[in-house]
CSV table of C-alpha atoms and ligand atoms in Angstrom, one decimal:
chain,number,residue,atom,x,y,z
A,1,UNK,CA,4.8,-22.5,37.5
A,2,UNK,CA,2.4,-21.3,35.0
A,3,UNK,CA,2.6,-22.1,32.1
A,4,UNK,CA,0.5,-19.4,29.4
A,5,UNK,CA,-1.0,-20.9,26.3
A,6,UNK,CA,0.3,-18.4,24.1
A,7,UNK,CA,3.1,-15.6,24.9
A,8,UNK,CA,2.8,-12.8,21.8
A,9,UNK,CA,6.0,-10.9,21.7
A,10,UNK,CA,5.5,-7.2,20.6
A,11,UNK,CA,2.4,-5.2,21.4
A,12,UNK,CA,2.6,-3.8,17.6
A,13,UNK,CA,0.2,-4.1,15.5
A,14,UNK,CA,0.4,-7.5,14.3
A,15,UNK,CA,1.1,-8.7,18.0
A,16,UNK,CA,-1.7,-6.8,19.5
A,17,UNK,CA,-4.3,-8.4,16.7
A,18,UNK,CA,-3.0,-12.0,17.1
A,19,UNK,CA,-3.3,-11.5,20.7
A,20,UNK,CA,-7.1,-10.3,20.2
A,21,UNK,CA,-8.1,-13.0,17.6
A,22,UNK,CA,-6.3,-15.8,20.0
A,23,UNK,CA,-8.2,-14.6,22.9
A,24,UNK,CA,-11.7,-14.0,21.3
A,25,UNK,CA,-11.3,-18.0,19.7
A,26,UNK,CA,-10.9,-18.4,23.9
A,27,UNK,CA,-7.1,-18.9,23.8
A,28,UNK,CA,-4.7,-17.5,26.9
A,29,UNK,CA,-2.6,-15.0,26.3
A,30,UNK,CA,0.0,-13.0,27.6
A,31,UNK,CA,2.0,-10.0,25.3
A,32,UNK,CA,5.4,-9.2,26.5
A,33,UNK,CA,6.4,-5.3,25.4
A,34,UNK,CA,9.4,-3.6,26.1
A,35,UNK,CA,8.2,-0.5,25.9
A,36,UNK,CA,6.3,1.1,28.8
A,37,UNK,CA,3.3,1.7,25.8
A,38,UNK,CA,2.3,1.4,22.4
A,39,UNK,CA,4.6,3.3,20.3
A,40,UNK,CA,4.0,6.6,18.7
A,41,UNK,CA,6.2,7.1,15.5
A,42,UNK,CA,5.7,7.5,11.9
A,43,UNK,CA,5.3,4.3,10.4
A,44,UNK,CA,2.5,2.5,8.1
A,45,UNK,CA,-1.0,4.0,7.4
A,46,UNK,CA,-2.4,2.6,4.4
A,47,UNK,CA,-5.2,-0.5,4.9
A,48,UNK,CA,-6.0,-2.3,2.0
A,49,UNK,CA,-9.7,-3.5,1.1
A,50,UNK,CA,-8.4,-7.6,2.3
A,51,UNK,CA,-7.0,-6.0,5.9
A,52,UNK,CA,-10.5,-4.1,6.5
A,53,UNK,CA,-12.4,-7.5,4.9
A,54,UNK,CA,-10.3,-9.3,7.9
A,55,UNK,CA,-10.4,-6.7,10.7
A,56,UNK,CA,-14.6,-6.3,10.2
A,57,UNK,CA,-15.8,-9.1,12.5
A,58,UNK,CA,-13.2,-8.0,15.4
A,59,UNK,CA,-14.8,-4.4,15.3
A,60,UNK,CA,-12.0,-2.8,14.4
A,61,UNK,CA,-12.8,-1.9,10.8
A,62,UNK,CA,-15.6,0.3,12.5
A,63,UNK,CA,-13.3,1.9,14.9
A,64,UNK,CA,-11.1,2.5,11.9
A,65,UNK,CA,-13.0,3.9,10.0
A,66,UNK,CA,-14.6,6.3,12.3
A,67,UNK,CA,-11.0,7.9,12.5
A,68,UNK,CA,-9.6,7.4,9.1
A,69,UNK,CA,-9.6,8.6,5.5
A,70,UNK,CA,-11.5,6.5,2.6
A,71,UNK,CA,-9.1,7.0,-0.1
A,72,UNK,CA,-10.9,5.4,-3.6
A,73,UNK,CA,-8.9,7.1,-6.3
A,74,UNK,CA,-5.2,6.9,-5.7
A,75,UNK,CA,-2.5,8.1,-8.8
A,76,UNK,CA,0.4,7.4,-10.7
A,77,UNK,CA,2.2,10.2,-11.6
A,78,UNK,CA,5.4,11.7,-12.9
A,79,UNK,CA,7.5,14.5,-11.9
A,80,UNK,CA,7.8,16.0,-15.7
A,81,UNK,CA,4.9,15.0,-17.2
A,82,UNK,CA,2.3,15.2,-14.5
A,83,UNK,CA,-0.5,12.6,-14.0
A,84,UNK,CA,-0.4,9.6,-15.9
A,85,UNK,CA,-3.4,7.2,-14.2
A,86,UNK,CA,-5.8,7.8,-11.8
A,87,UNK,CA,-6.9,4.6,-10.5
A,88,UNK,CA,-10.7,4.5,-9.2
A,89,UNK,CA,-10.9,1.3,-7.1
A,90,UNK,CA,-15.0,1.6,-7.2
A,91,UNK,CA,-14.3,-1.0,-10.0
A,92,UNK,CA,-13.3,-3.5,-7.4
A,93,UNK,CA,-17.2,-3.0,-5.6
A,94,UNK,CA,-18.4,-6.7,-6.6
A,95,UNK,CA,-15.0,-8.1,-5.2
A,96,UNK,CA,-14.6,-6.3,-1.7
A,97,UNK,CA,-17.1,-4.7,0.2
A,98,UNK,CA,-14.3,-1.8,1.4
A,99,UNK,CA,-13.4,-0.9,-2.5
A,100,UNK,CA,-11.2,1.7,-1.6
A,101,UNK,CA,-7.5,2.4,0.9
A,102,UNK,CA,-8.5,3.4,4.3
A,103,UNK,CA,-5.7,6.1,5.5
A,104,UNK,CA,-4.6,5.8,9.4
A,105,UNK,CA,-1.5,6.2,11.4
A,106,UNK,CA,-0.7,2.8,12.7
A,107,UNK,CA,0.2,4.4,15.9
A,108,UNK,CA,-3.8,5.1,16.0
A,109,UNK,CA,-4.4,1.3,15.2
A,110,UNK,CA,-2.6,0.1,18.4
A,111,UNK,CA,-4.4,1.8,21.0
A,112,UNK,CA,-7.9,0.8,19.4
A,113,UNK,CA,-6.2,-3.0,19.6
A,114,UNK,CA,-5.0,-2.7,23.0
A,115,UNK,CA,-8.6,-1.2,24.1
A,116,UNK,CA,-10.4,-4.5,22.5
A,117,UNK,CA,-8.0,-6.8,24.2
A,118,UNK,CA,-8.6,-5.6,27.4
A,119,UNK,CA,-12.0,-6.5,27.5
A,120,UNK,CA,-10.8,-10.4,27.7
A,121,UNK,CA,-10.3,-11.4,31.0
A,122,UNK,CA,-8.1,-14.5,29.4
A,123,UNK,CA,-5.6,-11.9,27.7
A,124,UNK,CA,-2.9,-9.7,29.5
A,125,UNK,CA,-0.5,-7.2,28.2
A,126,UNK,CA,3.1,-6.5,30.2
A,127,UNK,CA,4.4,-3.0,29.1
A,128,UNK,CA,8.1,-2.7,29.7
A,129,UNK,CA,8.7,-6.8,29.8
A,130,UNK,CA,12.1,-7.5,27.4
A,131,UNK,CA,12.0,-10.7,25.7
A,132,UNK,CA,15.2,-11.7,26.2
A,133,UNK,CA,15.9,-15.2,24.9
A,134,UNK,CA,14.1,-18.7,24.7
A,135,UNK,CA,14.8,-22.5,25.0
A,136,UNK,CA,12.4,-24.8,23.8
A,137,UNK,CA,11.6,-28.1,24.7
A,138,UNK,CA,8.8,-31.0,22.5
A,139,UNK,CA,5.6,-29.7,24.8
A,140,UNK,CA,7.2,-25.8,26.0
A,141,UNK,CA,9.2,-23.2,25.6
A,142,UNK,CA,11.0,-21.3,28.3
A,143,UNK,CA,11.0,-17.6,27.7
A,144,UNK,CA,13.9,-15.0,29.7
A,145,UNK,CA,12.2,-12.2,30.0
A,146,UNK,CA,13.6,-8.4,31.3
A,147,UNK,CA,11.6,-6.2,33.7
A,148,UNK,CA,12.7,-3.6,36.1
A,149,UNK,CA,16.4,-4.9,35.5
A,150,UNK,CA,15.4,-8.4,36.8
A,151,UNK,CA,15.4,-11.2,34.6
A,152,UNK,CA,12.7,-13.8,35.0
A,153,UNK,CA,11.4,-16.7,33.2
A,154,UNK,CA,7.9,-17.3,32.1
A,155,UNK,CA,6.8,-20.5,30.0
A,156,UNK,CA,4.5,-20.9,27.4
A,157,UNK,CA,2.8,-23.6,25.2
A,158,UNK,CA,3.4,-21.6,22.1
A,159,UNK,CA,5.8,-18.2,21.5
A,160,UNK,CA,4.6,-15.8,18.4
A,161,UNK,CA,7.4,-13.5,17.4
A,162,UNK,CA,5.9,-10.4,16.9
A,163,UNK,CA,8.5,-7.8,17.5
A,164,UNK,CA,9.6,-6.3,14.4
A,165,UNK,CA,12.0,-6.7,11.9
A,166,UNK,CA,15.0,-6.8,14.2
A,167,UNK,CA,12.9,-9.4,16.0
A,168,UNK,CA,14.8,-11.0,19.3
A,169,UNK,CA,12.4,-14.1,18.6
A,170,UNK,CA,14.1,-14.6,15.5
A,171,UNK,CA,17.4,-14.5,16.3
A,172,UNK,CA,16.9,-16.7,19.5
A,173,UNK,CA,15.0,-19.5,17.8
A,174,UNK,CA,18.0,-19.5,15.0
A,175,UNK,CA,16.0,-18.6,12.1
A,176,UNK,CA,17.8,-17.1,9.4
A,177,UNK,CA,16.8,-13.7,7.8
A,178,UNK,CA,17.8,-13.7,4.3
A,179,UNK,CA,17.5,-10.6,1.8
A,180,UNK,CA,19.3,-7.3,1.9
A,181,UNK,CA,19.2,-3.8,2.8
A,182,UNK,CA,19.3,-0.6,0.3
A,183,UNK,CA,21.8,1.5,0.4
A,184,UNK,CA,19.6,4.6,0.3
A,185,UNK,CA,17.1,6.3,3.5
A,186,UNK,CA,14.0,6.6,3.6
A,187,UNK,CA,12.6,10.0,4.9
A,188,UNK,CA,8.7,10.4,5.9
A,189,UNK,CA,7.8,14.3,6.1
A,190,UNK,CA,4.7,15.5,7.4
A,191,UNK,CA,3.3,18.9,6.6
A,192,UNK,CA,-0.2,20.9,7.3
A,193,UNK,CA,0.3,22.3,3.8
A,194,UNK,CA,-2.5,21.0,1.6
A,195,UNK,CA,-1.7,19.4,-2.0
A,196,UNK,CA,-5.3,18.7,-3.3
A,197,UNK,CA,-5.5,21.7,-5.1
A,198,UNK,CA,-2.5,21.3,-7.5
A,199,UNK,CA,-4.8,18.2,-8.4
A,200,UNK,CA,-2.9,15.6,-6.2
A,201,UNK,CA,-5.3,12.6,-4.9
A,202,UNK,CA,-5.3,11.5,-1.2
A,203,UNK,CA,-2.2,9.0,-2.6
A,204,UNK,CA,0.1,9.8,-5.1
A,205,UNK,CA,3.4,7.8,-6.1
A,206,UNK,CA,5.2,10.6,-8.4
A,207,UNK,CA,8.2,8.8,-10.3
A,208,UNK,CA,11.5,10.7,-10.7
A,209,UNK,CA,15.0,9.2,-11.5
A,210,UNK,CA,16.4,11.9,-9.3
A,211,UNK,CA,14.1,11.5,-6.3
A,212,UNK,CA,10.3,10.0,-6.6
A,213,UNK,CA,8.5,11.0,-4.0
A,214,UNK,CA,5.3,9.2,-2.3
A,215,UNK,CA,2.3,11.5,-1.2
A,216,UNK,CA,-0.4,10.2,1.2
A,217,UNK,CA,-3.2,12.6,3.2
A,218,UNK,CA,-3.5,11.5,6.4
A,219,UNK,CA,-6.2,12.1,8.6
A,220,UNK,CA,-4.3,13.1,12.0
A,221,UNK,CA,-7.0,14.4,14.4
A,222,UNK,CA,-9.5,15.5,11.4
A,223,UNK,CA,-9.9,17.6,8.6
A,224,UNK,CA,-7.8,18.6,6.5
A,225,UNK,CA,-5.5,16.3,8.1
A,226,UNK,CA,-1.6,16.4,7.1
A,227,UNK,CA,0.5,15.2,3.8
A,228,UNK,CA,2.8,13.4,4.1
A,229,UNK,CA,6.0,12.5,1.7
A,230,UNK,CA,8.1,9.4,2.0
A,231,UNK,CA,10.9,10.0,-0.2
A,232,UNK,CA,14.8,7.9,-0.9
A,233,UNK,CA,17.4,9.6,0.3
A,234,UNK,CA,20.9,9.1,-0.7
A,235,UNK,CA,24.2,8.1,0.9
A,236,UNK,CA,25.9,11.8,0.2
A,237,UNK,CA,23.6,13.2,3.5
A,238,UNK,CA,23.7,12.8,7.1
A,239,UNK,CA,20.8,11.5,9.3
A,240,UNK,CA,21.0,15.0,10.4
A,241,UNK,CA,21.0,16.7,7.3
A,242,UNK,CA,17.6,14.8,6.4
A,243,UNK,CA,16.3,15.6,9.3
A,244,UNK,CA,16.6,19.8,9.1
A,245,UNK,CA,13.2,21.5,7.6
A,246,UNK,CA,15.6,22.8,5.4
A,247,UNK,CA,16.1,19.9,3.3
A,248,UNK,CA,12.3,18.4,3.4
A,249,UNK,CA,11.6,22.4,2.5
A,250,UNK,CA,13.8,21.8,-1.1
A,251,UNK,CA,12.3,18.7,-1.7
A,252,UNK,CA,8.8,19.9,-1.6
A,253,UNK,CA,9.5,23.2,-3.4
A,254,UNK,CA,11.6,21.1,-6.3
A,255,UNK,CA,8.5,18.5,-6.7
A,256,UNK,CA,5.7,21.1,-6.6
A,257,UNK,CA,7.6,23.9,-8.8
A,258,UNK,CA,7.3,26.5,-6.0
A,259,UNK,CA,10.4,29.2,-5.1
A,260,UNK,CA,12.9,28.8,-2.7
A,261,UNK,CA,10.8,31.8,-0.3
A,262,UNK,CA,7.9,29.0,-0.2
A,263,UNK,CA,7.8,27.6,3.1
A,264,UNK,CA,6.0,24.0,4.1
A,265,UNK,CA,5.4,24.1,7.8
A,266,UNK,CA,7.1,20.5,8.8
A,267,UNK,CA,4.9,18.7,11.7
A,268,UNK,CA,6.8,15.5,11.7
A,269,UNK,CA,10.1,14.0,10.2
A,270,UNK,CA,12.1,10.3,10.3
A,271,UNK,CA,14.3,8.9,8.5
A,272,UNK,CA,14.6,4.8,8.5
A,273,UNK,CA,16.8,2.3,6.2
A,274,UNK,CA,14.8,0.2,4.3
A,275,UNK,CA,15.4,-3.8,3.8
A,276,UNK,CA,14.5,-6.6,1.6
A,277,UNK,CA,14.3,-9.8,3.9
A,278,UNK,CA,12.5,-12.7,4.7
A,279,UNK,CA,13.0,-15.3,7.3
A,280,UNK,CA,13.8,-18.4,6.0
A,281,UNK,CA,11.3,-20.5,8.6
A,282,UNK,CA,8.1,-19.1,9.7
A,283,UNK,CA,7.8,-21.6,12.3
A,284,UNK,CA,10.6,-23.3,14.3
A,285,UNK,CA,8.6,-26.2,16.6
A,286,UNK,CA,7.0,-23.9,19.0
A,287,UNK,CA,7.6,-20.9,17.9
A,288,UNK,CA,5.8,-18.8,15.2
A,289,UNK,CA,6.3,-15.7,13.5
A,290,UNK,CA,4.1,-12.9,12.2
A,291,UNK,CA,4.3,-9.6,10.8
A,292,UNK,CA,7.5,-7.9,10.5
A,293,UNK,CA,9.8,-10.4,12.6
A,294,UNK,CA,9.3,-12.9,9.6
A,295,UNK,CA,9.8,-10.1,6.4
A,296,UNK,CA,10.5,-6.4,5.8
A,297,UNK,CA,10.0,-4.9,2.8
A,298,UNK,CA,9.9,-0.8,1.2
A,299,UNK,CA,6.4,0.7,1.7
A,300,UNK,CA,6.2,1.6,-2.0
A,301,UNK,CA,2.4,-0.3,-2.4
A,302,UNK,CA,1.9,-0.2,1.3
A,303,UNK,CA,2.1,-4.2,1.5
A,304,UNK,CA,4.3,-4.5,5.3
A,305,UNK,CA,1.9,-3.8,7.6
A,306,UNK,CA,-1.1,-5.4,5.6
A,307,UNK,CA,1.1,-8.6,5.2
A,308,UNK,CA,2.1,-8.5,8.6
A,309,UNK,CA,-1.8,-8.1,9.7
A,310,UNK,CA,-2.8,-11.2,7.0
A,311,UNK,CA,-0.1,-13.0,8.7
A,312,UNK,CA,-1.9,-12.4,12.3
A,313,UNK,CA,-5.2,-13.6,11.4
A,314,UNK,CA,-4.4,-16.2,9.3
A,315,UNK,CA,-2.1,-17.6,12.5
A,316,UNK,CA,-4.8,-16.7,15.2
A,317,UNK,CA,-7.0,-19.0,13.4
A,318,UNK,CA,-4.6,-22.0,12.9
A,319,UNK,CA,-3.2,-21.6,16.4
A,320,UNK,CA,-6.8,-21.5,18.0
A,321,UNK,CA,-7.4,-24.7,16.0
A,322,UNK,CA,-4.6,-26.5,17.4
A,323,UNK,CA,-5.1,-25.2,20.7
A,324,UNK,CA,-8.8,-25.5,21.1
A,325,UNK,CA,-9.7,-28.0,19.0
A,326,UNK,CA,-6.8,-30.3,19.4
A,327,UNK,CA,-6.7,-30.5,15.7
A,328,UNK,CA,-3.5,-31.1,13.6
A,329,UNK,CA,0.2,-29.2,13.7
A,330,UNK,CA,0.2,-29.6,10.5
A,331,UNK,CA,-1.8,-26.7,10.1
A,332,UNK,CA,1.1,-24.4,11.4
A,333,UNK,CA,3.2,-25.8,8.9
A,334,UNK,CA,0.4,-25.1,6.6
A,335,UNK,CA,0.5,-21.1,7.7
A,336,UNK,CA,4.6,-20.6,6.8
A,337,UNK,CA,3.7,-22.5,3.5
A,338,UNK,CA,0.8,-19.9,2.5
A,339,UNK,CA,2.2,-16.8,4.1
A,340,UNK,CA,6.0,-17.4,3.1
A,341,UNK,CA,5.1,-18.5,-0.5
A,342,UNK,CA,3.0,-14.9,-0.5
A,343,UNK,CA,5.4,-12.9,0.8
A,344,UNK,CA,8.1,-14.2,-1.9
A,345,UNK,CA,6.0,-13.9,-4.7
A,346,UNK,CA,4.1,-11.0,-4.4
A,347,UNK,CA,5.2,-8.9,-1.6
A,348,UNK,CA,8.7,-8.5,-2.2
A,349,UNK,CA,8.5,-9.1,-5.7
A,350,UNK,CA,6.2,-6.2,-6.2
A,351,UNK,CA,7.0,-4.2,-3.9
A,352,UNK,CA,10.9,-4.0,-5.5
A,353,UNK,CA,9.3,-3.8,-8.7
A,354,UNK,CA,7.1,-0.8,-7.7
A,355,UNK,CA,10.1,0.9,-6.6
A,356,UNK,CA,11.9,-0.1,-9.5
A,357,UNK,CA,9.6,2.2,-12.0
A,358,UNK,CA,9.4,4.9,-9.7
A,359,UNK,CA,13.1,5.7,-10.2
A,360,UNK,CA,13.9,4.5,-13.7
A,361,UNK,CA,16.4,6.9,-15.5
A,362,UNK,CA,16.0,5.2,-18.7
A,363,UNK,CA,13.6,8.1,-21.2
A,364,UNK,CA,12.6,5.1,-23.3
A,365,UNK,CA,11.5,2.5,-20.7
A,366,UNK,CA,9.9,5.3,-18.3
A,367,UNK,CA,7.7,6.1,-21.6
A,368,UNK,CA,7.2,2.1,-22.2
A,369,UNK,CA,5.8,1.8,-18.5
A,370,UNK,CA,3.7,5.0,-19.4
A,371,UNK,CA,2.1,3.8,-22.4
A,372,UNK,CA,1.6,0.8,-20.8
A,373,UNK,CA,-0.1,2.5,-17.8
A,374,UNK,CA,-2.8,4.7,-19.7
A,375,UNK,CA,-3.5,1.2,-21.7
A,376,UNK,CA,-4.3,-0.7,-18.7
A,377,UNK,CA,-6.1,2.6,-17.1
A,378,UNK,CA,-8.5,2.6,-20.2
A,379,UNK,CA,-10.1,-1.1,-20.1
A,380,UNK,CA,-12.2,-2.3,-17.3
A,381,UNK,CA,-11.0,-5.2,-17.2
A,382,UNK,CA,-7.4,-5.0,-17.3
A,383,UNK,CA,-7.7,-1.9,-14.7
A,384,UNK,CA,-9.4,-4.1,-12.6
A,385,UNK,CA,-7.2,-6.9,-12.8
A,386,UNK,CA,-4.2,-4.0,-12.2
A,387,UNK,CA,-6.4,-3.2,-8.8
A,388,UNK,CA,-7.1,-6.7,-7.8
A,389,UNK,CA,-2.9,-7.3,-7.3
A,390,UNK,CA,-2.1,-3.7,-6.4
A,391,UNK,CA,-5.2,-4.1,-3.2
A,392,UNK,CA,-3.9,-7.5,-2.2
A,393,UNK,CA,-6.9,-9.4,-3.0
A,394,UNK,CA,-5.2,-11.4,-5.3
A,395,UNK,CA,-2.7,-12.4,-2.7
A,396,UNK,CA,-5.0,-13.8,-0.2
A,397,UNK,CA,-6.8,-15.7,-3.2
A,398,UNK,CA,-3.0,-16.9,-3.3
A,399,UNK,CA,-2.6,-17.4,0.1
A,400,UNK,CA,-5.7,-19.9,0.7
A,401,UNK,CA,-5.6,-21.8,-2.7
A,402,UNK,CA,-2.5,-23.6,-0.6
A,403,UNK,CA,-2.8,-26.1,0.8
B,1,LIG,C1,10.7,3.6,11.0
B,1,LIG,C2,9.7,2.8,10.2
B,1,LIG,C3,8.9,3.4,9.3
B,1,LIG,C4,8.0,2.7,8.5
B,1,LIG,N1,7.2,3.3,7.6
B,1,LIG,C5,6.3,2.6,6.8
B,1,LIG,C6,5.6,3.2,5.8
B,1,LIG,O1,5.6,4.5,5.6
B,1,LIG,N2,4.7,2.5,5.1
B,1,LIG,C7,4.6,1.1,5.3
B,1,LIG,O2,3.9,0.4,4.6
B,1,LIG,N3,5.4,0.5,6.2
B,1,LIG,C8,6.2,1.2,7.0
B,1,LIG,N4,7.0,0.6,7.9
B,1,LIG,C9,6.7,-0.8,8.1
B,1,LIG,C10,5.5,-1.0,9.1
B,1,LIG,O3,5.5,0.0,10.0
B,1,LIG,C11,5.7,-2.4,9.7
B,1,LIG,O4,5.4,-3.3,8.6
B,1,LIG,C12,4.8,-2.7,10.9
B,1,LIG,O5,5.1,-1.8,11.9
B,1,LIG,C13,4.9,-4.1,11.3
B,1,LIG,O6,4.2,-4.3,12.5
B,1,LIG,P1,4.7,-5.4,13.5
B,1,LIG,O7,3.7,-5.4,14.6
B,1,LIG,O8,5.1,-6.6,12.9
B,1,LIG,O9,6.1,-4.8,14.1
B,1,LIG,P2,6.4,-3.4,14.9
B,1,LIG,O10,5.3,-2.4,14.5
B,1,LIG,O11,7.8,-3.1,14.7
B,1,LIG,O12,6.1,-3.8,16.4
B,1,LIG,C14,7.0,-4.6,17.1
B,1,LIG,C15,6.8,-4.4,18.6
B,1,LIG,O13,7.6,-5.3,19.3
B,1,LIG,C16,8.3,-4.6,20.3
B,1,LIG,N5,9.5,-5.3,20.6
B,1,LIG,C17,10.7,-5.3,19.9
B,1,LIG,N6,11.6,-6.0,20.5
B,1,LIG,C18,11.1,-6.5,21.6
B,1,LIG,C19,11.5,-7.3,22.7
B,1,LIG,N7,12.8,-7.8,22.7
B,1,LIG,N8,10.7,-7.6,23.7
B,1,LIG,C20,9.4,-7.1,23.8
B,1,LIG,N9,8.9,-6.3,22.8
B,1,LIG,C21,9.7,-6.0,21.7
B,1,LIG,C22,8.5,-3.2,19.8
B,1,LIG,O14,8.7,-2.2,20.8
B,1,LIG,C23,7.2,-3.0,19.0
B,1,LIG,O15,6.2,-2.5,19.8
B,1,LIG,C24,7.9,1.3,8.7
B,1,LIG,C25,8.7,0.7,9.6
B,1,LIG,C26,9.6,1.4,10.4
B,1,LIG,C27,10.5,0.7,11.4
C-alpha cells in the first residue's frame, strides 16, 4: 500500500497552508476534508502584520491583499464616553513591512490556498474524506478514513491535526484538551449599513459592562463592504432569539443611540460558544497538531486564526526538515515547545485579558484602564511597545528566542 509522507487533516485554513508550505519544501501530501469544499461561514478576518510577514513568500499576501482592507488605525472605545485611543500602527513601519491589519473573510483565504496547492503535482486534496480514527506504530501511522459511507484506511509517515477545535485527531491520539468554555454566545452580525461616519475606524472594540460590542469593516466583494459586530450574548436567550434581525436590530440601535424605527439591513448572522483550551501535547510521536485542533480562544485581539496560521508555517518548516533533510525529531519537539509556550502566555492570557476590560462593571477600574490607555496612546514609545504585543510581533520574537 501507499504510504503518503504527510496526511493534513482539515482543508481550513491552517491545514490548507501547511499542506502548501510542505509541498513547496517538496514534501507529499495528501488533505483529507469532510466536507465536499471549503467552508463558507462567518469566522476570522483579521491578519496581523507577522501572518502577512509569513504568508509573503507563498504569494498569498499578494492575493490577499488584492481582495482585502488595509486597516492602520484601529480604536478603543467606550459605549458612554466615546473614543478613548486610536491606535495608528504606521509607528510599527521600521518593525514590519505590513504596519497595519489586513481585513478578509477567512472563507476568502481558503479558496486562494486551495488554488496555490493545486499547482503541486506532489499535493492532493480529498473533499468529503472523514478522518475517522488512527493507530500509530514507531515508523507509521494508520489513518480510518470515511468516504461515500465506506470506510478505508490510508497510511502516512506523519498525521497533522488540522481540523478544528473539536479536532477528531485529537481525541484519537489521546491528547488532552484542557481549559474551559464561557458560559455566554458569541453572535457575529453583518450589516450593509456604514458606521464610518459616526467616526468609527475600520475596527473598533467598544467596552460596555452590559454588552461590548466588536466592530470590524469588512471588504465582502468591494466597496463599501459590510460591518460587522461580534457581540457576548447571555444565557437568558435562545440560539433562536439571537438569531432574529430583531434582536441584532436592538443591539445596534442601543450602541449607536438611534430609535427603535431605525432599521440595519442584516446580511449575515451566527452565533458560536466560545472556549478557553489548549491541548496539553502538541505532538504525540507521529502526529502533530496545528491551528485550532491544539487551542481555541475568544476573537477579542483576533489572535486564533493568526496563531493557528504561525503554527502552520512554523511546522511546515520543521516537518520539511525532518523529512527532507533527514535532520533531527527533535525539532518537532522543539515546535510544541515554542508554539505551546506562546499560546499559554500570550494568546490566551491576552486574549482573556482583552475581554476582561471590555466588560468591566467596576466605574473606578474602567476609568483606571482609561487613564492608563490615553497615557500609553500619547508616547511613542510606549504606544509602540502597546502595538508590538497587540500585532503579535512580540509573540513570534517569543516564539523563536526558544530553543
Ligand atoms: C463559528 C466560529 C466563528 C469564529 N469567529 C471568529 C472571529 O470572529 N474571529 C476570530 O479571530 N476567530 C474566530 N473563530 C476562530 C477561527 O475561525 C479559527 O481560529 C480558525 O478557523 C482556525 O482554523 P483551522 O484551520 O485551525 O480550523 P477550521 O477553520 O475549523 O478548519 C478545520 C477543517 O477541518 C475539517 N474537519 C473537521 N473534522 C474533520 C474530520 N473528522 N475529517 C476531515 N476534516 C475535518 C473542517 O470541516 C474544517 O474544514 C471562529 C471560529 C468558529 C468555529
Amino acid at each position: 500500500m501507499n504510504i503518503h509522507q504527510v496526511i493534513v487533516v482539515g482543508a481550513g485554513p491552517v491545514g490548507l497552508l501547511c499542506a502548501l508550505d510542505l509541498a513547496r519544501q517538496g514534501v507529499q501530501v495528501c488533505v483529507l476534508e469532510l466536507e465536499p469544499s471549503t467552508t463558507l461561514d462567518l469566522r476570522a478576518g483579521t491578519f496581523h502584520p507577522p501572518t502577512l510577514e509569513m504568508l509573503a513568500p507563498l504569494g498569498v499576501t499578494d492575493a490577499m491583499m488584492a481582495i482585502g482592507m488595509k486597516v492602520p488605525v484601529w480604536q478603543s472605545r467606550d459605549l458612554q464616553e466615546g473614543l478613548i485611543a486610536e491606535w495608528d500602527m504606521s509607528i510599527l513601519r521600521d518593525d514590519t513591512p505590513f504596519p497595519f491589519r489586513l481585513h478578509l473573510e477567512q472563507h476568502r483565504l481558503t479558496p486562494i490556498l486551495l488554488e496555490k496547492l493545486s499547482a503541486y503535482p506532489n499535493a492532493q486534496v480529498l473533499f468529503s474524506h472523514e478522518f475517522v480514527s488512527l493507530t500509530q506504530t514507531p515508523d507509521r501511522v494508520s489513518v480510518r478514513v470515511m468516504h461515500k459511507d465506506q470506510e478505508m484506511d490510508l497510511l502516512a509517515h506523519w498525521v497533522v491535526g488540522a481540523d478544528g477545535g473539536k479536532s477528531a485527531v485529537r481525541k484519537s491520539a489521546g491528547i488532552d484538551f484542557d481549559g474551559y468554555t464561557w458560559p455566554e454566545r458569541y453572535s457575529v452580525v453583518s450589516t450593509t449599513h456604514d458606521f464610518s461616519h459616526l467616526g468609527y475606524a475600520d475596527n473598533a472594540y467598544v467596552s460596555d459592562p452590559e454588552q461590548w460590542v466588536a466592530f470590524f469593516r469588512m471588504p465582502d466583494k468591494g466597496p463599501p463592504g459590510l460591518w460587522r459586530m461580534t457581540i457576548p450574548v447571555g444565557q437568558a436567550y435562545t440560539d433562536e432569539e439571537i438569531l432574529d434581525p430583531k434582536y441584532a436590530n436592538s443591539v445596534f440601535q442601543r450602541v449607536l443611540g438611534t430609535s427603535s424605527d431605525v432599521f440595519y439591513p442584516i446580511v449575515h448572522q451566527s452565533v458560536y460558544r466560545v472556549h478557553q483550551r489548549v491541548a496539553n501535547q502538541f505532538r504525540r510521536e507521529r502526529v502533530l497538531l496545528a491551528g485550532d485542533s491544539a487551542h481555541v480562544n475568544n476573537p477579542l485581539g483576533g489572535f486564533g486564526l493568526n496563531s493557528g496560521i504561525h503554527d502552520a508555517m512554523n511546522l511546515s518548516d520543521k516537518l520539511a526538515r525532518v523529512i527532507v533533510k533527514g535532520e533531527s525529531l527533535d525539532l518537532l519537539n522543539l515546535y510544541e515547545r515554542q508554539r505551546k509556550t506562546v499560546n499559554m502566555e500570550y494568546v490566551q492570557e491576552i486574549s482573556i485579558k482583552n475581554k476582561h476590560h471590555l466588560e468591566e462593571a467596576d466605574p473606578k477600574i474602567r476609568q483606571e484602564r482609561f487613564a492608563q490607555l490615553r497615557k500609553i496612546n500619547a508616547n511613542d514609545s510606549s504606544r509602540r511597545e502597546y502595538l508590538m504585543v497587540s500585532s503579535m510581533i512580540n509573540s513570534i520574537k517569543k516564539a523563536n528566542s526558544i530553543s
